[in-house]
PDB file of C-alpha atoms in Angstrom:
ATOM      1  CA  MET A   1       0.000   0.000   0.000  1.00 51.00           C
ATOM      2  CA  ASN A   2       1.336   3.437  -0.921  1.00 72.00           C
ATOM      3  CA  GLN A   3       1.681   5.891   1.915  1.00 82.00           C
ATOM      4  CA  THR A   4      -0.314   9.074   1.691  1.00 96.00           C
ATOM      5  CA  ARG A   5       1.501  12.398   1.577  1.00 96.00           C
ATOM      6  CA  LEU A   6       0.611  13.066   5.223  1.00 97.00           C
ATOM      7  CA  GLU A   7       1.856   9.628   6.302  1.00 97.00           C
ATOM      8  CA  GLN A   8       5.200  10.271   4.577  1.00 98.00           C
ATOM      9  CA  GLN A   9       5.506  13.653   6.284  1.00 98.00           C
ATOM     10  CA  ILE A  10       4.703  12.185   9.695  1.00 98.00           C
ATOM     11  CA  GLU A  11       7.201   9.365   9.134  1.00 98.00           C
ATOM     12  CA  PHE A  12       9.879  11.972   8.355  1.00 98.00           C
ATOM     13  CA  CYS A  13       8.964  13.946  11.497  1.00 98.00           C
ATOM     14  CA  ARG A  14       9.303  10.751  13.527  1.00 98.00           C
ATOM     15  CA  GLU A  15      12.601   9.847  11.862  1.00 98.00           C
ATOM     16  CA  ILE A  16      14.296  13.188  12.468  1.00 98.00           C
ATOM     17  CA  ASP A  17      13.668  12.860  16.211  1.00 98.00           C
ATOM     18  CA  LYS A  18      16.748  10.594  16.071  1.00 98.00           C
ATOM     19  CA  GLU A  19      18.879  13.720  15.601  1.00 97.00           C
ATOM     20  CA  LYS A  20      18.436  14.289  19.349  1.00 98.00           C
ATOM     21  CA  MET A  21      20.362  11.043  19.920  1.00 97.00           C
ATOM     22  CA  ILE A  22      23.452  12.052  17.915  1.00 96.00           C
ATOM     23  CA  GLY A  23      26.132  13.247  20.317  1.00 95.00           C
ATOM     24  CA  ARG A  24      28.697  15.878  19.428  1.00 95.00           C
ATOM     25  CA  GLN A  25      32.124  16.633  20.929  1.00 92.00           C
ATOM     26  CA  THR A  26      31.269  20.161  22.093  1.00 95.00           C
ATOM     27  CA  TYR A  27      30.251  20.638  25.711  1.00 97.00           C
ATOM     28  CA  LEU A  28      27.309  22.738  26.853  1.00 97.00           C
ATOM     29  CA  SER A  29      28.289  26.150  28.202  1.00 97.00           C
ATOM     30  CA  ASP A  30      28.406  24.847  31.797  1.00 97.00           C
ATOM     31  CA  GLY A  31      30.597  21.886  30.793  1.00 96.00           C
ATOM     32  CA  SER A  32      28.141  19.408  32.352  1.00 98.00           C
ATOM     33  CA  ARG A  33      27.674  17.268  29.240  1.00 97.00           C
ATOM     34  CA  LYS A  34      28.159  17.286  25.479  1.00 97.00           C
ATOM     35  CA  GLU A  35      25.455  18.730  23.245  1.00 97.00           C
ATOM     36  CA  ASN A  36      23.528  16.743  20.644  1.00 97.00           C
ATOM     37  CA  ASP A  37      22.912  17.574  16.980  1.00 97.00           C
ATOM     38  CA  ALA A  38      19.387  18.896  17.547  1.00 98.00           C
ATOM     39  CA  GLU A  39      20.600  21.286  20.249  1.00 98.00           C
ATOM     40  CA  HIS A  40      23.387  22.443  17.933  1.00 98.00           C
ATOM     41  CA  ALA A  41      20.868  23.134  15.131  1.00 98.00           C
ATOM     42  CA  TRP A  42      18.462  25.000  17.427  1.00 98.00           C
ATOM     43  CA  HIS A  43      21.277  27.156  18.768  1.00 98.00           C
ATOM     44  CA  MET A  44      22.501  28.117  15.275  1.00 98.00           C
ATOM     45  CA  ALA A  45      18.982  28.906  14.068  1.00 98.00           C
ATOM     46  CA  ILE A  46      18.553  31.542  16.793  1.00 98.00           C
ATOM     47  CA  MET A  47      22.120  32.781  16.283  1.00 98.00           C
ATOM     48  CA  THR A  48      21.351  33.330  12.589  1.00 98.00           C
ATOM     49  CA  PHE A  49      18.334  35.477  13.401  1.00 98.00           C
ATOM     50  CA  LEU A  50      20.373  37.546  15.869  1.00 98.00           C
ATOM     51  CA  LEU A  51      23.681  37.815  14.004  1.00 98.00           C
ATOM     52  CA  CYS A  52      22.571  38.096  10.349  1.00 98.00           C
ATOM     53  CA  GLU A  53      23.333  41.837  10.412  1.00 98.00           C
ATOM     54  CA  TYR A  54      27.038  40.884  10.378  1.00 98.00           C
ATOM     55  CA  ALA A  55      26.837  38.810   7.182  1.00 98.00           C
ATOM     56  CA  ASN A  56      29.218  39.935   4.448  1.00 98.00           C
ATOM     57  CA  GLU A  57      26.337  39.837   1.952  1.00 98.00           C
ATOM     58  CA  GLU A  58      22.561  40.196   2.129  1.00 98.00           C
ATOM     59  CA  ILE A  59      21.058  36.805   3.022  1.00 98.00           C
ATOM     60  CA  ASP A  60      17.629  35.205   3.057  1.00 98.00           C
ATOM     61  CA  VAL A  61      17.475  34.619   6.828  1.00 98.00           C
ATOM     62  CA  LEU A  62      14.661  32.047   6.782  1.00 98.00           C
ATOM     63  CA  LYS A  63      16.416  30.014   4.078  1.00 98.00           C
ATOM     64  CA  THR A  64      19.656  30.110   6.068  1.00 98.00           C
ATOM     65  CA  ILE A  65      17.862  29.019   9.254  1.00 98.00           C
ATOM     66  CA  MET A  66      16.188  26.127   7.423  1.00 98.00           C
ATOM     67  CA  MET A  67      19.536  25.099   5.945  1.00 98.00           C
ATOM     68  CA  LEU A  68      21.038  24.955   9.436  1.00 98.00           C
ATOM     69  CA  LEU A  69      18.081  23.041  10.857  1.00 98.00           C
ATOM     70  CA  ILE A  70      18.429  20.253   8.282  1.00 98.00           C
ATOM     71  CA  HIS A  71      22.165  20.184   7.481  1.00 96.00           C
ATOM     72  CA  ASP A  72      23.069  17.574  10.124  1.00 96.00           C
ATOM     73  CA  LEU A  73      20.051  15.285   9.656  1.00 97.00           C
ATOM     74  CA  VAL A  74      22.323  12.995   7.620  1.00 97.00           C
ATOM     75  CA  GLU A  75      24.211  12.259  10.830  1.00 95.00           C
ATOM     76  CA  ILE A  76      21.248  10.107  11.923  1.00 97.00           C
ATOM     77  CA  ASP A  77      22.809   7.460   9.653  1.00 95.00           C
ATOM     78  CA  ALA A  78      26.342   8.781   9.098  1.00 90.00           C
ATOM     79  CA  GLY A  79      27.122   9.752  12.694  1.00 84.00           C
ATOM     80  CA  ASP A  80      28.839  12.936  13.826  1.00 79.00           C
ATOM     81  CA  THR A  81      32.243  13.484  12.266  1.00 73.00           C
ATOM     82  CA  TYR A  82      34.472  15.305  14.752  1.00 71.00           C
ATOM     83  CA  ALA A  83      36.063  18.378  13.177  1.00 67.00           C
ATOM     84  CA  TYR A  84      39.608  17.197  13.969  1.00 69.00           C
ATOM     85  CA  ASP A  85      39.239  13.482  13.105  1.00 73.00           C
ATOM     86  CA  ASP A  86      41.023  13.204   9.736  1.00 74.00           C
ATOM     87  CA  ALA A  87      40.336   9.473   9.298  1.00 74.00           C
ATOM     88  CA  ALA A  88      36.569   9.916   9.724  1.00 71.00           C
ATOM     89  CA  LYS A  89      36.599  12.998   7.492  1.00 75.00           C
ATOM     90  CA  SER A  90      38.011  10.935   4.602  1.00 80.00           C
ATOM     91  CA  THR A  91      34.774   8.883   4.399  1.00 83.00           C
ATOM     92  CA  GLN A  92      32.364  11.623   5.525  1.00 83.00           C
ATOM     93  CA  ARG A  93      31.003  12.673   2.117  1.00 85.00           C
ATOM     94  CA  GLU A  94      30.296   9.095   1.023  1.00 90.00           C
ATOM     95  CA  ARG A  95      28.517   8.250   4.308  1.00 90.00           C
ATOM     96  CA  GLU A  96      26.490  11.455   4.275  1.00 93.00           C
ATOM     97  CA  VAL A  97      25.324  11.203   0.635  1.00 93.00           C
ATOM     98  CA  LYS A  98      24.009   7.690   1.303  1.00 95.00           C
ATOM     99  CA  ALA A  99      22.218   9.009   4.400  1.00 95.00           C
ATOM    100  CA  ALA A 100      20.750  11.961   2.466  1.00 96.00           C
ATOM    101  CA  ASP A 101      19.341   9.560  -0.140  1.00 96.00           C
ATOM    102  CA  ARG A 102      17.507   7.591   2.524  1.00 97.00           C
ATOM    103  CA  ILE A 103      16.401  10.323   4.924  1.00 98.00           C
ATOM    104  CA  PHE A 104      15.181  12.924   2.409  1.00 98.00           C
ATOM    105  CA  GLY A 105      13.703  10.035   0.399  1.00 98.00           C
ATOM    106  CA  ILE A 106      11.173   9.435   3.191  1.00 98.00           C
ATOM    107  CA  LEU A 107       9.341  12.651   2.275  1.00 98.00           C
ATOM    108  CA  PRO A 108       6.947  13.251  -0.619  1.00 97.00           C
ATOM    109  CA  GLU A 109       9.118  13.832  -3.687  1.00 97.00           C
ATOM    110  CA  ASP A 110       8.583  17.602  -3.922  1.00 97.00           C
ATOM    111  CA  GLN A 111       9.557  18.220  -0.302  1.00 98.00           C
ATOM    112  CA  GLY A 112      12.356  15.660  -0.301  1.00 98.00           C
ATOM    113  CA  THR A 113      13.871  17.278  -3.409  1.00 98.00           C
ATOM    114  CA  LYS A 114      13.637  20.747  -1.817  1.00 98.00           C
ATOM    115  CA  LEU A 115      15.361  19.712   1.418  1.00 98.00           C
ATOM    116  CA  ARG A 116      17.991  17.676  -0.402  1.00 98.00           C
ATOM    117  CA  ALA A 117      18.799  20.712  -2.576  1.00 98.00           C
ATOM    118  CA  LEU A 118      19.144  22.847   0.563  1.00 98.00           C
ATOM    119  CA  TRP A 119      21.498  20.247   2.086  1.00 98.00           C
ATOM    120  CA  GLU A 120      23.592  20.158  -1.112  1.00 97.00           C
ATOM    121  CA  GLU A 121      23.695  23.972  -1.163  1.00 98.00           C
ATOM    122  CA  PHE A 122      25.095  23.973   2.381  1.00 98.00           C
ATOM    123  CA  GLU A 123      27.682  21.376   1.396  1.00 96.00           C
ATOM    124  CA  ALA A 124      28.794  23.273  -1.732  1.00 97.00           C
ATOM    125  CA  CYS A 125      29.178  26.562   0.215  1.00 97.00           C
ATOM    126  CA  GLU A 126      28.831  28.721  -2.919  1.00 98.00           C
ATOM    127  CA  THR A 127      25.886  31.002  -1.995  1.00 98.00           C
ATOM    128  CA  ALA A 128      25.606  33.875   0.481  1.00 98.00           C
ATOM    129  CA  GLU A 129      23.247  31.787   2.633  1.00 98.00           C
ATOM    130  CA  SER A 130      25.481  28.725   2.705  1.00 98.00           C
ATOM    131  CA  ARG A 131      28.571  30.814   3.479  1.00 98.00           C
ATOM    132  CA  PHE A 132      26.826  32.435   6.447  1.00 98.00           C
ATOM    133  CA  ALA A 133      25.426  29.061   7.553  1.00 98.00           C
ATOM    134  CA  ARG A 134      28.980  27.681   7.560  1.00 98.00           C
ATOM    135  CA  THR A 135      30.067  30.652   9.656  1.00 98.00           C
ATOM    136  CA  MET A 136      27.359  29.796  12.199  1.00 98.00           C
ATOM    137  CA  ASP A 137      28.348  26.118  12.126  1.00 98.00           C
ATOM    138  CA  ASN A 138      31.954  27.068  12.863  1.00 97.00           C
ATOM    139  CA  ILE A 139      31.486  29.777  15.486  1.00 98.00           C
ATOM    140  CA  GLN A 140      28.817  28.027  17.579  1.00 98.00           C
ATOM    141  CA  PRO A 141      31.345  25.464  18.914  1.00 97.00           C
ATOM    142  CA  LEU A 142      33.842  28.291  19.508  1.00 98.00           C
ATOM    143  CA  ILE A 143      31.293  30.104  21.688  1.00 98.00           C
ATOM    144  CA  LEU A 144      30.598  26.926  23.689  1.00 98.00           C
ATOM    145  CA  ASN A 145      34.286  26.028  23.996  1.00 97.00           C
ATOM    146  CA  ASP A 146      34.969  29.519  25.309  1.00 98.00           C
ATOM    147  CA  ALA A 147      32.047  29.278  27.782  1.00 98.00           C
ATOM    148  CA  SER A 148      33.169  25.840  29.041  1.00 97.00           C
ATOM    149  CA  ASN A 149      36.740  27.061  29.632  1.00 97.00           C
ATOM    150  CA  GLY A 150      38.098  25.241  26.582  1.00 96.00           C
ATOM    151  CA  LYS A 151      36.998  21.854  27.933  1.00 96.00           C
ATOM    152  CA  SER A 152      36.685  20.062  24.572  1.00 96.00           C
ATOM    153  CA  TRP A 153      39.897  21.609  23.220  1.00 97.00           C
ATOM    154  CA  VAL A 154      41.834  20.459  26.284  1.00 97.00           C
ATOM    155  CA  GLU A 155      40.243  16.984  26.209  1.00 95.00           C
ATOM    156  CA  HIS A 156      41.252  16.435  22.574  1.00 94.00           C
ATOM    157  CA  GLY A 157      44.616  18.238  22.706  1.00 96.00           C
ATOM    158  CA  VAL A 158      43.582  20.602  19.908  1.00 96.00           C
ATOM    159  CA  HIS A 159      46.276  22.691  18.204  1.00 97.00           C
ATOM    160  CA  LEU A 160      45.883  26.245  16.949  1.00 97.00           C
ATOM    161  CA  HIS A 161      46.684  25.166  13.366  1.00 96.00           C
ATOM    162  CA  GLN A 162      43.753  22.710  13.492  1.00 95.00           C
ATOM    163  CA  ILE A 163      41.343  25.466  14.534  1.00 97.00           C
ATOM    164  CA  MET A 164      42.700  27.833  11.882  1.00 97.00           C
ATOM    165  CA  ASN A 165      42.377  25.163   9.176  1.00 96.00           C
ATOM    166  CA  ARG A 166      38.834  24.313  10.305  1.00 94.00           C
ATOM    167  CA  ASN A 167      37.943  28.014  10.119  1.00 97.00           C
ATOM    168  CA  LYS A 168      39.719  28.911   6.876  1.00 96.00           C
ATOM    169  CA  ASN A 169      36.377  29.840   5.257  1.00 96.00           C
ATOM    170  CA  THR A 170      34.570  31.234   8.308  1.00 98.00           C
ATOM    171  CA  ALA A 171      35.287  34.852   7.325  1.00 98.00           C
ATOM    172  CA  LYS A 172      33.619  34.265   3.929  1.00 98.00           C
ATOM    173  CA  GLY A 173      30.257  34.405   5.683  1.00 98.00           C
ATOM    174  CA  SER A 174      31.164  37.172   8.136  1.00 98.00           C
ATOM    175  CA  GLU A 175      34.530  38.867   8.500  1.00 98.00           C
ATOM    176  CA  ILE A 176      33.274  40.741  11.588  1.00 98.00           C
ATOM    177  CA  LEU A 177      32.224  37.574  13.428  1.00 98.00           C
ATOM    178  CA  TRP A 178      35.404  35.697  12.542  1.00 98.00           C
ATOM    179  CA  GLU A 179      37.644  38.562  13.699  1.00 98.00           C
ATOM    180  CA  HIS A 180      35.711  38.758  16.958  1.00 98.00           C
ATOM    181  CA  MET A 181      36.002  34.994  17.568  1.00 98.00           C
ATOM    182  CA  TYR A 182      39.724  34.968  16.778  1.00 98.00           C
ATOM    183  CA  ASN A 183      40.662  38.038  18.805  1.00 98.00           C
ATOM    184  CA  ASN A 184      38.386  37.475  21.813  1.00 97.00           C
ATOM    185  CA  MET A 185      38.117  33.705  22.116  1.00 97.00           C
ATOM    186  CA  ILE A 186      40.779  31.755  20.216  1.00 98.00           C
ATOM    187  CA  ARG A 187      43.745  33.951  21.209  1.00 97.00           C
ATOM    188  CA  LYS A 188      42.548  33.964  24.826  1.00 97.00           C
ATOM    189  CA  HIS A 189      42.531  30.164  25.000  1.00 98.00           C
ATOM    190  CA  VAL A 190      45.941  29.934  23.345  1.00 98.00           C
ATOM    191  CA  ASP A 191      47.249  32.248  26.083  1.00 97.00           C
ATOM    192  CA  LEU A 192      45.535  30.126  28.754  1.00 97.00           C
ATOM    193  CA  GLY A 193      47.078  26.949  27.321  1.00 97.00           C
ATOM    194  CA  HIS A 194      43.713  25.374  26.411  1.00 97.00           C
ATOM    195  CA  ILE A 195      44.678  25.437  22.716  1.00 97.00           C
ATOM    196  CA  ILE A 196      48.179  24.170  21.899  1.00 97.00           C
ATOM    197  CA  ASN A 197      50.144  26.921  20.167  1.00 95.00           C
ATOM    198  CA  ASP A 198      52.058  25.765  17.089  1.00 85.00           C
TER     199      ASP A 198
END
């Protein structure tokens, strides 16, 4: 029996609840536990609304928020790939494309195609919205690492060159936000010894 449009939509809504079960490496601001993917997405959605005035280019805020809300849904199947895990990063694209096929395929074709296109746009990072979304995705963990006294950086022995490489495109979405993060958070934690200076 073919599912109705509504049944497909409800199945997708049920499926994406699993995003709440995907753990990340970044601690909450109080350092009590690590955040999950859904918390990460919620945080960036509000950040986008608040910080969009610092975007290098005019952006469609709602589109950018939606992009951030769905960009990690693939991790339901693919798992979270830690920013500084080079081995996992080598298979990330392959794992995530397979996940995108399945997860967005649950929806009615028109909606599945729309969300898949938004996910691909985020991945390609070639539009004003995707560049700003990437900025949010990169600075949100910086804000939490700063708030938790560099807990995740210390735990993983993170080097400054790793953070700089991870953030090589962050300024493309917002030069103002990147400069603020570098000068007020990253440098501070290098000085405190939470980030290993190269």
